[in-house]
Amino acid sequence: MFIPRRIIFEKGSLDYEMGKNIYNTFKDNPLTEIIRLSSNRIKENIPGKDLYEFYREGKNTLVVGTKKGLKFQSCKPSANYQLPLISGCMGHCEYCYLNTNLGDKPYIKINVNIDDILYQAEKYIREGFPEVTVFEGSATSDPIPVEPYTHSLSRTIEFFAQEEKGRFRFVTKYDDVETLLNLRHNNHTEIRFTLNTERVIKEYESRTSSLNKRIEAAVKVSQAGYPVGFIIAPVFFYDNWKSDYRSLLNTLHRSLPKVIHSSIGFEIISHRYTSRAKNIIEEIFPETKVPMKEEERIFKYGQFGYGKYIYTSQQLKEMKEFFKTEIESLFESCRIKYII
Ligand code: SF4
């Protein structure tokens, strides 16, 4: 669970039930400073003279506010829309895409006007009828570490349980799932966990849950009947990478109830980076060991018009064959959605 060093309440946020609950949870906690804004000047209340410091202070700051414009961003290809419940994440994953996307806003922001957000989701579902409309809850965040006191996911899961043509999905690297286990979800919410080898987690994913904790949480939500999926990402090539990823898959196979093996979805994503991401990562983590040598990669233009450094075709071919063979031998009839 995320315990913020400071919580900044934007003007009006304490008028909402969720805002009040967050305030009551932390008001007597001596480790958390409470700041009530009369304006919405968030950044002035987060210390840090440069990006390095601002990142670390921002990652310890919770901003409680409201979602103003209610036009949802598209979330192709994995879903139709992003559901804007939360942005930001307490994790310090060095390669995280949020370092680039939310570079100057590393703080965690909760939108307390969840009724407005779900009302808007309902409108999109009606517009999409009779097709199913899918909403992604973690496009710009990891929503789990704040769930014990926001109950934002709980509200959302119960909302989608009643929507015949609405589906919800989110992904996490955390294990605070207890409050989700007894909800009526109606199989309309898919919970995915991002996994990696112990070595990658230890080296690059500071302030996230351990591999075992993530798998334990996955077992719990699968026993609670949720559809479950796994993203193995980012895959790094290093000495013994095959034996480490094989061991990860074996642990997963041993831990998960056999009855769900055939319904699991797998998504496998190799590591890639942009020049902009590399510059930001090197500023925030000057000691980083994330492999980002251009001469060891090939440059490829993506669908959004900018290029990324990806592993070589030979390496990607080897990776695809490896994961396909290993996953299919362990999880009969599972769904490998893609390996890229
Ligand atoms: S847990 Fe996910 S969202 Fe959070 S820092 Fe790590 S990669 Fe980014």
JSON list of N, CA and C and ligand atoms in Angstrom, two decimals, residues 55 59 88-93 95-99 140-142 172-174 205 208, ligand 1:
[
{"chain": "A", "resi": 55, "resn": "TYR", "atom": "N", "xyz": [11.33, 14.06, -9.16]},
{"chain": "A", "resi": 55, "resn": "TYR", "atom": "CA", "xyz": [10.82, 12.72, -9.41]},
{"chain": "A", "resi": 55, "resn": "TYR", "atom": "C", "xyz": [10.63, 11.98, -8.08]},
{"chain": "A", "resi": 59, "resn": "LYS", "atom": "N", "xyz": [7.03, 11.05, -6.51]},
{"chain": "A", "resi": 59, "resn": "LYS", "atom": "CA", "xyz": [6.64, 9.65, -6.32]},
{"chain": "A", "resi": 59, "resn": "LYS", "atom": "C", "xyz": [6.21, 9.36, -4.88]},
{"chain": "A", "resi": 88, "resn": "GLY", "atom": "N", "xyz": [-0.25, 8.12, -12.62]},
{"chain": "A", "resi": 88, "resn": "GLY", "atom": "CA", "xyz": [0.99, 8.03, -11.84]},
{"chain": "A", "resi": 88, "resn": "GLY", "atom": "C", "xyz": [1.06, 6.73, -11.05]},
{"chain": "A", "resi": 89, "resn": "CYS", "atom": "N", "xyz": [2.23, 6.49, -10.47]},
{"chain": "A", "resi": 89, "resn": "CYS", "atom": "CA", "xyz": [2.47, 5.23, -9.77]},
{"chain": "A", "resi": 89, "resn": "CYS", "atom": "C", "xyz": [3.61, 5.42, -8.79]},
{"chain": "A", "resi": 90, "resn": "MET", "atom": "N", "xyz": [3.54, 4.74, -7.63]},
{"chain": "A", "resi": 90, "resn": "MET", "atom": "CA", "xyz": [4.59, 4.87, -6.62]},
{"chain": "A", "resi": 90, "resn": "MET", "atom": "C", "xyz": [5.89, 4.15, -7.00]},
{"chain": "A", "resi": 91, "resn": "GLY", "atom": "N", "xyz": [5.82, 3.25, -7.98]},
{"chain": "A", "resi": 91, "resn": "GLY", "atom": "CA", "xyz": [6.98, 2.43, -8.33]},
{"chain": "A", "resi": 91, "resn": "GLY", "atom": "C", "xyz": [8.13, 3.24, -8.90]},
{"chain": "A", "resi": 92, "resn": "HIS", "atom": "N", "xyz": [9.33, 2.68, -8.76]},
{"chain": "A", "resi": 92, "resn": "HIS", "atom": "CA", "xyz": [10.53, 3.32, -9.33]},
{"chain": "A", "resi": 92, "resn": "HIS", "atom": "C", "xyz": [11.09, 2.46, -10.45]},
{"chain": "A", "resi": 93, "resn": "CYS", "atom": "N", "xyz": [10.24, 1.89, -11.28]},
{"chain": "A", "resi": 93, "resn": "CYS", "atom": "CA", "xyz": [10.77, 1.07, -12.38]},
{"chain": "A", "resi": 93, "resn": "CYS", "atom": "C", "xyz": [11.55, 1.99, -13.32]},
{"chain": "A", "resi": 95, "resn": "TYR", "atom": "N", "xyz": [12.73, 1.67, -16.28]},
{"chain": "A", "resi": 95, "resn": "TYR", "atom": "CA", "xyz": [12.40, 1.74, -17.72]},
{"chain": "A", "resi": 95, "resn": "TYR", "atom": "C", "xyz": [10.98, 2.23, -17.96]},
{"chain": "A", "resi": 96, "resn": "CYS", "atom": "N", "xyz": [10.25, 2.61, -16.90]},
{"chain": "A", "resi": 96, "resn": "CYS", "atom": "CA", "xyz": [8.79, 2.83, -17.01]},
{"chain": "A", "resi": 96, "resn": "CYS", "atom": "C", "xyz": [8.42, 3.87, -18.06]},
{"chain": "A", "resi": 97, "resn": "TYR", "atom": "N", "xyz": [7.39, 3.56, -18.84]},
{"chain": "A", "resi": 97, "resn": "TYR", "atom": "CA", "xyz": [6.93, 4.48, -19.88]},
{"chain": "A", "resi": 97, "resn": "TYR", "atom": "C", "xyz": [6.36, 5.77, -19.28]},
{"chain": "A", "resi": 98, "resn": "LEU", "atom": "N", "xyz": [5.94, 5.71, -18.01]},
{"chain": "A", "resi": 98, "resn": "LEU", "atom": "CA", "xyz": [5.40, 6.93, -17.39]},
{"chain": "A", "resi": 98, "resn": "LEU", "atom": "C", "xyz": [6.49, 7.99, -17.20]},
{"chain": "A", "resi": 99, "resn": "ASN", "atom": "N", "xyz": [7.75, 7.55, -17.12]},
{"chain": "A", "resi": 99, "resn": "ASN", "atom": "CA", "xyz": [8.84, 8.53, -16.99]},
{"chain": "A", "resi": 99, "resn": "ASN", "atom": "C", "xyz": [8.81, 9.51, -18.17]},
{"chain": "A", "resi": 140, "resn": "THR", "atom": "N", "xyz": [-2.31, 4.87, -17.55]},
{"chain": "A", "resi": 140, "resn": "THR", "atom": "CA", "xyz": [-1.32, 5.86, -17.09]},
{"chain": "A", "resi": 140, "resn": "THR", "atom": "C", "xyz": [-1.05, 5.70, -15.59]},
{"chain": "A", "resi": 141, "resn": "SER", "atom": "N", "xyz": [-1.21, 4.49, -15.09]},
{"chain": "A", "resi": 141, "resn": "SER", "atom": "CA", "xyz": [-1.03, 4.31, -13.64]},
{"chain": "A", "resi": 141, "resn": "SER", "atom": "C", "xyz": [-0.90, 2.84, -13.30]},
{"chain": "A", "resi": 142, "resn": "ASP", "atom": "N", "xyz": [-0.57, 2.58, -12.04]},
{"chain": "A", "resi": 142, "resn": "ASP", "atom": "CA", "xyz": [-0.83, 1.27, -11.45]},
{"chain": "A", "resi": 142, "resn": "ASP", "atom": "C", "xyz": [-1.81, 1.55, -10.32]},
{"chain": "A", "resi": 172, "resn": "THR", "atom": "N", "xyz": [-1.22, -4.79, -13.04]},
{"chain": "A", "resi": 172, "resn": "THR", "atom": "CA", "xyz": [-0.51, -4.31, -11.86]},
{"chain": "A", "resi": 172, "resn": "THR", "atom": "C", "xyz": [0.80, -5.07, -11.61]},
{"chain": "A", "resi": 173, "resn": "LYS", "atom": "N", "xyz": [1.67, -4.43, -10.82]},
{"chain": "A", "resi": 173, "resn": "LYS", "atom": "CA", "xyz": [2.87, -5.11, -10.32]},
{"chain": "A", "resi": 173, "resn": "LYS", "atom": "C", "xyz": [2.81, -5.19, -8.79]},
{"chain": "A", "resi": 174, "resn": "TYR", "atom": "N", "xyz": [1.59, -5.06, -8.25]},
{"chain": "A", "resi": 174, "resn": "TYR", "atom": "CA", "xyz": [1.43, -5.03, -6.79]},
{"chain": "A", "resi": 174, "resn": "TYR", "atom": "C", "xyz": [0.48, -6.14, -6.34]},
{"chain": "A", "resi": 205, "resn": "GLU", "atom": "N", "xyz": [13.17, -2.69, -10.77]},
{"chain": "A", "resi": 205, "resn": "GLU", "atom": "CA", "xyz": [11.76, -2.42, -10.40]},
{"chain": "A", "resi": 205, "resn": "GLU", "atom": "C", "xyz": [11.63, -2.13, -8.91]},
{"chain": "A", "resi": 208, "resn": "THR", "atom": "N", "xyz": [8.28, -2.04, -6.03]},
{"chain": "A", "resi": 208, "resn": "THR", "atom": "CA", "xyz": [7.14, -2.82, -6.50]},
{"chain": "A", "resi": 208, "resn": "THR", "atom": "C", "xyz": [7.08, -4.10, -5.66]},
{"chain": "B", "resi": 1, "resn": "SF4", "atom": "S1", "xyz": [4.77, -0.46, -11.55]},
{"chain": "B", "resi": 1, "resn": "SF4", "atom": "FE1", "xyz": [4.29, -0.04, -13.70]},
{"chain": "B", "resi": 1, "resn": "SF4", "atom": "S2", "xyz": [3.48, 2.04, -13.73]},
{"chain": "B", "resi": 1, "resn": "SF4", "atom": "FE2", "xyz": [4.52, 1.75, -11.77]},
{"chain": "B", "resi": 1, "resn": "SF4", "atom": "S3", "xyz": [6.61, 2.53, -12.09]},
{"chain": "B", "resi": 1, "resn": "SF4", "atom": "FE3", "xyz": [6.63, 0.32, -12.49]},
{"chain": "B", "resi": 1, "resn": "SF4", "atom": "S4", "xyz": [6.30, 0.14, -14.72]},
{"chain": "B", "resi": 1, "resn": "SF4", "atom": "FE4", "xyz": [5.68, 2.21, -14.11]}
]
